[in-house]
Short mmCIF file of N, CA and C in Angstrom, two decimals:
data_model
loop_
_atom_site.label_atom_id
_atom_site.label_comp_id
_atom_site.label_asym_id
_atom_site.label_seq_id
_atom_site.Cartn_x
_atom_site.Cartn_y
_atom_site.Cartn_z
N UNK P 17 -41.83 3.13 -0.42
CA UNK P 17 -40.76 4.11 -0.31
C UNK P 17 -40.52 4.70 -1.69
N UNK P 18 -40.31 5.98 -1.72
CA UNK P 18 -40.04 6.65 -2.99
C UNK P 18 -38.58 7.09 -3.00
N UNK P 19 -37.82 6.54 -3.93
CA UNK P 19 -36.40 6.87 -4.04
C UNK P 19 -36.22 8.08 -4.96
N UNK P 20 -35.29 8.94 -4.60
CA UNK P 20 -34.98 10.10 -5.43
C UNK P 20 -34.29 9.68 -6.71
N UNK P 21 -33.50 8.61 -6.63
CA UNK P 21 -32.75 8.07 -7.75
C UNK P 21 -32.24 6.71 -7.33
N UNK P 22 -31.63 6.01 -8.25
CA UNK P 22 -31.06 4.70 -7.98
C UNK P 22 -29.60 4.75 -8.41
N UNK P 23 -28.70 4.28 -7.56
CA UNK P 23 -27.28 4.30 -7.91
C UNK P 23 -26.99 3.22 -8.96
N UNK P 24 -26.01 3.47 -9.81
CA UNK P 24 -25.66 2.47 -10.83
C UNK P 24 -25.29 1.13 -10.19
N UNK P 25 -25.80 0.07 -10.78
CA UNK P 25 -25.47 -1.27 -10.32
C UNK P 25 -26.46 -1.87 -9.34
N UNK P 26 -27.41 -1.07 -8.85
CA UNK P 26 -28.45 -1.57 -7.96
C UNK P 26 -29.80 -1.29 -8.59
N UNK P 27 -30.73 -2.21 -8.39
CA UNK P 27 -32.08 -1.95 -8.86
C UNK P 27 -32.90 -1.35 -7.71
N UNK P 28 -34.11 -0.94 -8.01
CA UNK P 28 -34.93 -0.25 -7.02
C UNK P 28 -35.26 -1.15 -5.82
N UNK P 29 -35.62 -2.39 -6.08
CA UNK P 29 -35.98 -3.31 -4.99
C UNK P 29 -34.80 -3.56 -4.07
N UNK P 30 -33.62 -3.76 -4.65
CA UNK P 30 -32.42 -3.98 -3.83
C UNK P 30 -32.09 -2.73 -3.03
N UNK P 31 -32.18 -1.58 -3.67
CA UNK P 31 -31.90 -0.31 -2.97
C UNK P 31 -32.83 -0.14 -1.78
N UNK P 32 -34.10 -0.45 -1.96
CA UNK P 32 -35.06 -0.31 -0.87
C UNK P 32 -34.75 -1.26 0.28
N UNK P 33 -34.32 -2.47 -0.02
CA UNK P 33 -33.93 -3.42 1.04
C UNK P 33 -32.71 -2.90 1.80
N UNK P 34 -31.72 -2.42 1.07
CA UNK P 34 -30.50 -1.89 1.69
C UNK P 34 -30.84 -0.70 2.58
N UNK P 35 -31.66 0.19 2.08
CA UNK P 35 -32.04 1.38 2.84
C UNK P 35 -32.77 0.99 4.12
N UNK P 36 -33.64 0.01 4.05
CA UNK P 36 -34.38 -0.43 5.25
C UNK P 36 -33.41 -0.99 6.30
N UNK P 37 -32.43 -1.77 5.87
CA UNK P 37 -31.44 -2.30 6.80
C UNK P 37 -30.63 -1.16 7.41
N UNK P 38 -30.20 -0.23 6.56
CA UNK P 38 -29.40 0.91 7.05
C UNK P 38 -30.20 1.81 7.97
N UNK P 39 -31.49 1.99 7.71
CA UNK P 39 -32.32 2.82 8.59
C UNK P 39 -32.39 2.20 9.98
N UNK P 40 -32.51 0.89 10.05
CA UNK P 40 -32.51 0.21 11.34
C UNK P 40 -31.19 0.45 12.06
N UNK P 41 -30.08 0.37 11.35
CA UNK P 41 -28.77 0.60 11.95
C UNK P 41 -28.64 2.06 12.37
N UNK P 42 -29.12 2.98 11.56
CA UNK P 42 -29.09 4.40 11.90
C UNK P 42 -29.85 4.65 13.20
N UNK P 43 -31.00 4.05 13.33
CA UNK P 43 -31.80 4.25 14.55
C UNK P 43 -31.07 3.74 15.78
N UNK P 44 -30.43 2.58 15.68
CA UNK P 44 -29.71 2.08 16.85
C UNK P 44 -28.46 2.91 17.12
N UNK P 45 -27.81 3.38 16.10
CA UNK P 45 -26.64 4.25 16.31
C UNK P 45 -27.04 5.53 17.03
N UNK P 46 -28.15 6.10 16.62
CA UNK P 46 -28.62 7.32 17.28
C UNK P 46 -28.99 7.04 18.74
N UNK P 47 -29.70 5.94 18.96
CA UNK P 47 -30.06 5.61 20.33
C UNK P 47 -28.81 5.34 21.17
N UNK P 48 -27.83 4.65 20.60
CA UNK P 48 -26.61 4.34 21.34
C UNK P 48 -25.91 5.62 21.81
N UNK P 49 -25.90 6.65 20.98
CA UNK P 49 -25.29 7.92 21.40
C UNK P 49 -26.02 8.50 22.60
N UNK P 50 -27.34 8.41 22.61
CA UNK P 50 -28.13 8.90 23.74
C UNK P 50 -27.90 8.05 24.99
N UNK P 51 -27.84 6.74 24.81
CA UNK P 51 -27.60 5.83 25.93
C UNK P 51 -26.23 6.11 26.54
N UNK P 52 -25.24 6.28 25.70
CA UNK P 52 -23.89 6.57 26.18
C UNK P 52 -23.84 7.90 26.94
N UNK P 53 -24.50 8.91 26.40
CA UNK P 53 -24.51 10.21 27.07
C UNK P 53 -25.23 10.10 28.41
N UNK P 54 -26.31 9.33 28.46
CA UNK P 54 -27.03 9.09 29.71
C UNK P 54 -26.08 8.47 30.74
N UNK P 55 -25.33 7.46 30.33
CA UNK P 55 -24.37 6.84 31.25
C UNK P 55 -23.30 7.84 31.67
N UNK P 56 -22.81 8.61 30.74
CA UNK P 56 -21.78 9.62 31.00
C UNK P 56 -22.23 10.59 32.11
N UNK P 57 -23.49 10.98 32.07
CA UNK P 57 -24.01 11.94 33.05
C UNK P 57 -24.30 11.30 34.40
N UNK P 58 -24.52 10.00 34.43
CA UNK P 58 -25.05 9.37 35.64
C UNK P 58 -24.12 8.41 36.37
N UNK P 59 -22.92 8.15 35.83
CA UNK P 59 -22.01 7.27 36.56
C UNK P 59 -21.54 7.96 37.83
N UNK P 60 -21.25 7.12 38.83
CA UNK P 60 -20.74 7.67 40.09
C UNK P 60 -19.86 6.63 40.75
N UNK P 61 -19.11 7.08 41.74
CA UNK P 61 -18.32 6.16 42.55
C UNK P 61 -16.88 6.02 42.07
N UNK P 62 -16.23 4.95 42.55
CA UNK P 62 -14.83 4.73 42.18
C UNK P 62 -14.68 4.69 40.65
N UNK P 63 -13.61 5.27 40.20
CA UNK P 63 -13.29 5.34 38.76
C UNK P 63 -14.25 6.25 37.99
N UNK P 64 -14.98 7.10 38.70
CA UNK P 64 -15.93 7.99 38.04
C UNK P 64 -15.28 8.76 36.89
N UNK P 65 -14.20 9.46 37.17
CA UNK P 65 -13.64 10.35 36.15
C UNK P 65 -13.12 9.55 34.96
N UNK P 66 -12.53 8.40 35.20
CA UNK P 66 -12.01 7.58 34.10
C UNK P 66 -13.15 7.12 33.18
N UNK P 67 -14.23 6.64 33.76
CA UNK P 67 -15.35 6.15 32.96
C UNK P 67 -16.09 7.32 32.31
N UNK P 68 -16.32 8.37 33.09
CA UNK P 68 -16.99 9.57 32.57
C UNK P 68 -16.25 10.08 31.33
N UNK P 69 -14.94 10.18 31.40
CA UNK P 69 -14.16 10.70 30.27
C UNK P 69 -13.96 9.67 29.17
N UNK P 70 -14.06 8.39 29.48
CA UNK P 70 -13.92 7.34 28.47
C UNK P 70 -15.14 7.32 27.55
N UNK P 71 -16.29 7.66 28.08
CA UNK P 71 -17.53 7.54 27.32
C UNK P 71 -17.69 8.63 26.26
N UNK P 72 -17.29 9.85 26.56
CA UNK P 72 -17.53 10.96 25.62
C UNK P 72 -16.97 10.74 24.21
N UNK P 73 -15.73 10.27 24.06
CA UNK P 73 -15.25 10.03 22.69
C UNK P 73 -16.07 8.96 21.95
N UNK P 74 -16.64 8.01 22.70
CA UNK P 74 -17.47 6.99 22.06
C UNK P 74 -18.79 7.59 21.58
N UNK P 75 -19.32 8.56 22.32
CA UNK P 75 -20.51 9.27 21.85
C UNK P 75 -20.21 9.89 20.49
N UNK P 76 -19.08 10.57 20.39
CA UNK P 76 -18.69 11.20 19.13
C UNK P 76 -18.52 10.16 18.02
N UNK P 77 -17.92 9.03 18.35
CA UNK P 77 -17.69 7.97 17.37
C UNK P 77 -19.01 7.41 16.85
N UNK P 78 -19.95 7.14 17.76
CA UNK P 78 -21.24 6.58 17.35
C UNK P 78 -22.05 7.60 16.56
N UNK P 79 -21.96 8.87 16.93
CA UNK P 79 -22.64 9.91 16.14
C UNK P 79 -22.04 10.01 14.73
N UNK P 80 -20.73 9.85 14.62
CA UNK P 80 -20.09 9.85 13.30
C UNK P 80 -20.56 8.65 12.48
N UNK P 81 -20.73 7.52 13.15
CA UNK P 81 -21.25 6.34 12.45
C UNK P 81 -22.67 6.60 11.94
N UNK P 82 -23.49 7.21 12.79
CA UNK P 82 -24.86 7.53 12.39
C UNK P 82 -24.85 8.47 11.19
N UNK P 83 -23.98 9.45 11.20
CA UNK P 83 -23.89 10.38 10.08
C UNK P 83 -23.49 9.66 8.80
N UNK P 84 -22.53 8.75 8.92
CA UNK P 84 -22.09 7.99 7.74
C UNK P 84 -23.22 7.10 7.22
N UNK P 85 -23.95 6.47 8.13
CA UNK P 85 -25.08 5.62 7.72
C UNK P 85 -26.16 6.45 7.05
N UNK P 86 -26.49 7.60 7.63
CA UNK P 86 -27.51 8.48 7.05
C UNK P 86 -27.08 8.96 5.66
N UNK P 87 -25.83 9.30 5.51
CA UNK P 87 -25.34 9.76 4.22
C UNK P 87 -25.36 8.64 3.18
N UNK P 88 -25.13 7.39 3.63
CA UNK P 88 -25.22 6.27 2.69
C UNK P 88 -26.67 6.08 2.23
N UNK P 89 -27.62 6.22 3.16
CA UNK P 89 -29.03 6.14 2.79
C UNK P 89 -29.36 7.20 1.74
N UNK P 90 -28.89 8.41 1.95
CA UNK P 90 -29.14 9.50 1.00
C UNK P 90 -28.44 9.22 -0.34
N UNK P 91 -27.24 8.67 -0.29
CA UNK P 91 -26.50 8.32 -1.50
C UNK P 91 -27.26 7.30 -2.34
N UNK P 92 -27.98 6.41 -1.65
CA UNK P 92 -28.76 5.38 -2.34
C UNK P 92 -30.11 5.90 -2.83
N UNK P 93 -30.39 7.18 -2.62
CA UNK P 93 -31.63 7.78 -3.10
C UNK P 93 -32.74 7.80 -2.07
N UNK P 94 -32.44 7.36 -0.85
CA UNK P 94 -33.44 7.35 0.21
C UNK P 94 -33.40 8.61 1.05
N UNK P 95 -34.29 8.66 2.01
CA UNK P 95 -34.37 9.78 2.95
C UNK P 95 -34.13 9.25 4.35
N UNK P 96 -32.94 9.49 4.92
CA UNK P 96 -32.69 9.02 6.28
C UNK P 96 -33.63 9.69 7.27
N UNK P 97 -34.12 8.91 8.21
CA UNK P 97 -35.05 9.44 9.22
C UNK P 97 -34.35 9.49 10.56
N UNK P 98 -34.02 10.69 11.00
CA UNK P 98 -33.29 10.88 12.25
C UNK P 98 -34.14 11.38 13.40
N UNK P 99 -35.45 11.34 13.23
CA UNK P 99 -36.33 11.83 14.29
C UNK P 99 -36.39 10.83 15.45
N UNK P 100 -36.63 11.36 16.64
CA UNK P 100 -36.66 10.52 17.84
C UNK P 100 -37.70 9.41 17.73
N UNK P 101 -38.88 9.72 17.20
CA UNK P 101 -39.90 8.67 17.09
C UNK P 101 -39.49 7.59 16.09
N UNK P 102 -38.61 7.92 15.16
CA UNK P 102 -38.11 6.92 14.22
C UNK P 102 -37.24 5.89 14.93
N UNK P 103 -36.46 6.35 15.89
CA UNK P 103 -35.63 5.43 16.67
C UNK P 103 -36.52 4.38 17.34
N UNK P 104 -37.57 4.83 17.95
CA UNK P 104 -38.48 3.92 18.64
C UNK P 104 -39.21 3.02 17.63
N UNK P 105 -39.64 3.58 16.53
CA UNK P 105 -40.38 2.82 15.52
C UNK P 105 -39.51 1.72 14.91
N UNK P 106 -38.22 1.96 14.76
CA UNK P 106 -37.32 0.99 14.14
C UNK P 106 -36.64 0.07 15.15
N UNK P 107 -36.92 0.24 16.44
CA UNK P 107 -36.24 -0.56 17.46
C UNK P 107 -36.61 -2.03 17.32
N UNK P 108 -35.58 -2.85 17.15
CA UNK P 108 -35.72 -4.30 17.13
C UNK P 108 -34.84 -4.92 18.22
N UNK P 109 -34.28 -4.10 19.05
CA UNK P 109 -33.34 -4.51 20.09
C UNK P 109 -33.94 -4.18 21.45
N UNK P 110 -33.36 -4.79 22.47
CA UNK P 110 -33.81 -4.57 23.84
C UNK P 110 -33.49 -3.13 24.28
N UNK P 111 -34.44 -2.52 24.92
CA UNK P 111 -34.28 -1.16 25.41
C UNK P 111 -33.25 -1.13 26.55
N UNK P 112 -32.45 -0.08 26.61
CA UNK P 112 -31.50 0.14 27.70
C UNK P 112 -32.31 0.64 28.89
N UNK P 113 -32.28 -0.09 30.00
CA UNK P 113 -33.20 0.27 31.09
C UNK P 113 -32.54 0.72 32.38
N UNK P 114 -31.23 0.85 32.41
CA UNK P 114 -30.58 1.36 33.62
C UNK P 114 -30.80 2.87 33.69
N UNK P 115 -31.24 3.33 34.83
CA UNK P 115 -31.51 4.77 34.95
C UNK P 115 -30.98 5.31 36.27
N UNK P 116 -30.90 6.61 36.32
CA UNK P 116 -30.47 7.29 37.54
C UNK P 116 -28.99 7.13 37.81
N UNK P 117 -28.58 7.69 38.93
CA UNK P 117 -27.18 7.65 39.34
C UNK P 117 -26.86 6.24 39.83
N UNK P 118 -25.96 5.59 39.13
CA UNK P 118 -25.54 4.23 39.45
C UNK P 118 -24.02 4.16 39.41
N UNK P 119 -23.48 3.10 39.95
CA UNK P 119 -22.03 2.94 40.00
C UNK P 119 -21.45 2.77 38.59
N UNK P 120 -20.19 3.12 38.47
CA UNK P 120 -19.50 2.92 37.19
C UNK P 120 -19.57 1.46 36.77
N UNK P 121 -19.45 0.55 37.71
CA UNK P 121 -19.50 -0.88 37.40
C UNK P 121 -20.87 -1.27 36.84
N UNK P 122 -21.94 -0.78 37.45
CA UNK P 122 -23.28 -1.10 36.96
C UNK P 122 -23.50 -0.55 35.55
N UNK P 123 -23.06 0.68 35.31
CA UNK P 123 -23.24 1.25 33.98
C UNK P 123 -22.38 0.52 32.95
N UNK P 124 -21.15 0.19 33.29
CA UNK P 124 -20.32 -0.53 32.33
C UNK P 124 -20.91 -1.90 32.00
N UNK P 125 -21.40 -2.60 32.99
CA UNK P 125 -22.02 -3.91 32.74
C UNK P 125 -23.25 -3.75 31.83
N UNK P 126 -24.06 -2.75 32.09
CA UNK P 126 -25.25 -2.52 31.27
C UNK P 126 -24.86 -2.10 29.84
N UNK P 127 -23.83 -1.28 29.72
CA UNK P 127 -23.38 -0.86 28.39
C UNK P 127 -22.77 -2.04 27.62
N UNK P 128 -22.04 -2.90 28.30
CA UNK P 128 -21.48 -4.09 27.65
C UNK P 128 -22.61 -4.96 27.12
N UNK P 129 -23.64 -5.13 27.92
CA UNK P 129 -24.79 -5.92 27.46
C UNK P 129 -25.48 -5.25 26.27
N UNK P 130 -25.63 -3.94 26.33
CA UNK P 130 -26.22 -3.20 25.21
C UNK P 130 -25.37 -3.38 23.96
N UNK P 131 -24.06 -3.29 24.11
CA UNK P 131 -23.15 -3.46 22.98
C UNK P 131 -23.18 -4.88 22.43
N UNK P 132 -23.42 -5.88 23.28
CA UNK P 132 -23.57 -7.25 22.78
C UNK P 132 -24.65 -7.28 21.70
N UNK P 133 -25.78 -6.68 22.00
CA UNK P 133 -26.90 -6.65 21.05
C UNK P 133 -26.57 -5.75 19.85
N UNK P 134 -26.00 -4.59 20.11
CA UNK P 134 -25.65 -3.63 19.07
C UNK P 134 -24.72 -4.28 18.05
N UNK P 135 -23.68 -4.92 18.52
CA UNK P 135 -22.70 -5.56 17.64
C UNK P 135 -23.33 -6.74 16.90
N UNK P 136 -24.11 -7.55 17.61
CA UNK P 136 -24.77 -8.68 16.96
C UNK P 136 -25.72 -8.20 15.86
N UNK P 137 -26.46 -7.13 16.13
CA UNK P 137 -27.37 -6.57 15.12
C UNK P 137 -26.59 -6.04 13.91
N UNK P 138 -25.46 -5.39 14.17
CA UNK P 138 -24.63 -4.91 13.06
C UNK P 138 -24.08 -6.08 12.25
N UNK P 139 -23.65 -7.14 12.93
CA UNK P 139 -23.12 -8.31 12.23
C UNK P 139 -24.21 -8.97 11.37
N UNK P 140 -25.42 -9.02 11.88
CA UNK P 140 -26.55 -9.55 11.10
C UNK P 140 -26.77 -8.68 9.86
N UNK P 141 -26.72 -7.37 10.05
CA UNK P 141 -26.88 -6.45 8.92
C UNK P 141 -25.78 -6.64 7.89
N UNK P 142 -24.55 -6.86 8.36
CA UNK P 142 -23.44 -7.09 7.43
C UNK P 142 -23.72 -8.31 6.57
N UNK P 143 -24.16 -9.40 7.19
CA UNK P 143 -24.45 -10.63 6.44
C UNK P 143 -25.54 -10.38 5.40
N UNK P 144 -26.57 -9.63 5.77
CA UNK P 144 -27.65 -9.33 4.82
C UNK P 144 -27.16 -8.40 3.71
N UNK P 145 -26.37 -7.42 4.08
CA UNK P 145 -25.89 -6.44 3.10
C UNK P 145 -24.87 -7.02 2.13
N UNK P 146 -24.07 -7.99 2.58
CA UNK P 146 -23.07 -8.59 1.69
C UNK P 146 -23.71 -9.13 0.42
N UNK P 147 -24.94 -9.64 0.55
CA UNK P 147 -25.66 -10.19 -0.60
C UNK P 147 -26.29 -9.11 -1.47
N UNK P 148 -26.44 -7.91 -0.91
CA UNK P 148 -27.17 -6.85 -1.59
C UNK P 148 -26.29 -5.72 -2.09
N UNK P 149 -25.38 -5.24 -1.22
CA UNK P 149 -24.58 -4.05 -1.54
C UNK P 149 -23.30 -4.07 -0.71
N UNK P 150 -22.21 -4.46 -1.34
CA UNK P 150 -20.94 -4.61 -0.62
C UNK P 150 -20.46 -3.27 -0.03
N UNK P 151 -20.77 -2.16 -0.67
CA UNK P 151 -20.34 -0.85 -0.15
C UNK P 151 -20.99 -0.59 1.21
N UNK P 152 -22.29 -0.79 1.29
CA UNK P 152 -23.00 -0.59 2.57
C UNK P 152 -22.51 -1.59 3.61
N UNK P 153 -22.26 -2.82 3.19
CA UNK P 153 -21.73 -3.84 4.11
C UNK P 153 -20.39 -3.39 4.69
N UNK P 154 -19.53 -2.87 3.85
CA UNK P 154 -18.20 -2.42 4.31
C UNK P 154 -18.31 -1.27 5.32
N UNK P 155 -19.27 -0.40 5.11
CA UNK P 155 -19.47 0.71 6.04
C UNK P 155 -19.82 0.18 7.43
N UNK P 156 -20.76 -0.75 7.49
CA UNK P 156 -21.17 -1.31 8.78
C UNK P 156 -20.04 -2.15 9.39
N UNK P 157 -19.25 -2.81 8.55
CA UNK P 157 -18.09 -3.55 9.07
C UNK P 157 -17.13 -2.62 9.80
N UNK P 158 -16.88 -1.45 9.22
CA UNK P 158 -16.01 -0.48 9.89
C UNK P 158 -16.60 -0.04 11.22
N UNK P 159 -17.92 0.11 11.27
CA UNK P 159 -18.58 0.50 12.51
C UNK P 159 -18.39 -0.58 13.58
N UNK P 160 -18.56 -1.83 13.19
CA UNK P 160 -18.42 -2.94 14.15
C UNK P 160 -17.01 -2.96 14.74
N UNK P 161 -16.03 -2.71 13.92
CA UNK P 161 -14.66 -2.70 14.42
C UNK P 161 -14.49 -1.69 15.54
N UNK P 162 -15.07 -0.51 15.37
CA UNK P 162 -14.99 0.52 16.42
C UNK P 162 -15.81 0.14 17.65
N UNK P 163 -16.99 -0.42 17.44
CA UNK P 163 -17.83 -0.82 18.57
C UNK P 163 -17.15 -1.92 19.39
N UNK P 164 -16.56 -2.88 18.72
CA UNK P 164 -15.87 -3.97 19.42
C UNK P 164 -14.68 -3.44 20.23
N UNK P 165 -14.00 -2.45 19.67
CA UNK P 165 -12.86 -1.87 20.38
C UNK P 165 -13.33 -1.18 21.66
N UNK P 166 -14.41 -0.41 21.58
CA UNK P 166 -14.90 0.26 22.78
C UNK P 166 -15.43 -0.76 23.79
N UNK P 167 -16.07 -1.81 23.32
CA UNK P 167 -16.55 -2.84 24.24
C UNK P 167 -15.35 -3.50 24.95
N UNK P 168 -14.27 -3.68 24.24
CA UNK P 168 -13.05 -4.21 24.85
C UNK P 168 -12.57 -3.25 25.95
N UNK P 169 -12.60 -1.95 25.69
CA UNK P 169 -12.20 -0.97 26.70
C UNK P 169 -13.06 -1.12 27.95
N UNK P 170 -14.37 -1.23 27.77
CA UNK P 170 -15.26 -1.36 28.91
C UNK P 170 -15.00 -2.66 29.67
N UNK P 171 -14.84 -3.76 28.94
CA UNK P 171 -14.57 -5.04 29.59
C UNK P 171 -13.26 -5.00 30.35
N UNK P 172 -12.25 -4.40 29.75
CA UNK P 172 -10.93 -4.32 30.38
C UNK P 172 -10.98 -3.47 31.64
N UNK P 173 -11.82 -2.45 31.61
CA UNK P 173 -11.94 -1.57 32.79
C UNK P 173 -12.49 -2.34 33.98
N UNK P 174 -13.36 -3.32 33.69
CA UNK P 174 -13.95 -4.11 34.79
C UNK P 174 -12.99 -5.21 35.27
N UNK P 175 -11.97 -5.49 34.50
CA UNK P 175 -10.97 -6.48 34.95
C UNK P 175 -11.12 -7.84 34.42
#
């Protein structure tokens, strides 16, 4: 990896490690926005409008997280990769496989499971980043707080 520059207080090797962790998080954040939009378009049945409208603000939130992660990568002298093939190349998590028109309950259960992995992956990244770059760690910590809140909304909706 070729860095444009190195921020004060970090060396090149540490910066490259941090950027690699953040790129993985960026890829999952981007995928999560697509997964959420897919669910938004395909939910049906009882509580359709509530779930349909609940998902859209989360799409915006996850896209904002992706933007913040990408900007942190750039701040560290790296080049964030937001291309679709990058999401697939960096995937270390289970693919979201629910497709087509399904009940709100089925989509919420699948999204909760997806978020289990998403949050766990972010928490793993936080632990790794704490040793390398507290600023990047804090950014992902803020993201986890929002993800956990939305997962609570989904769980609460199911009862």
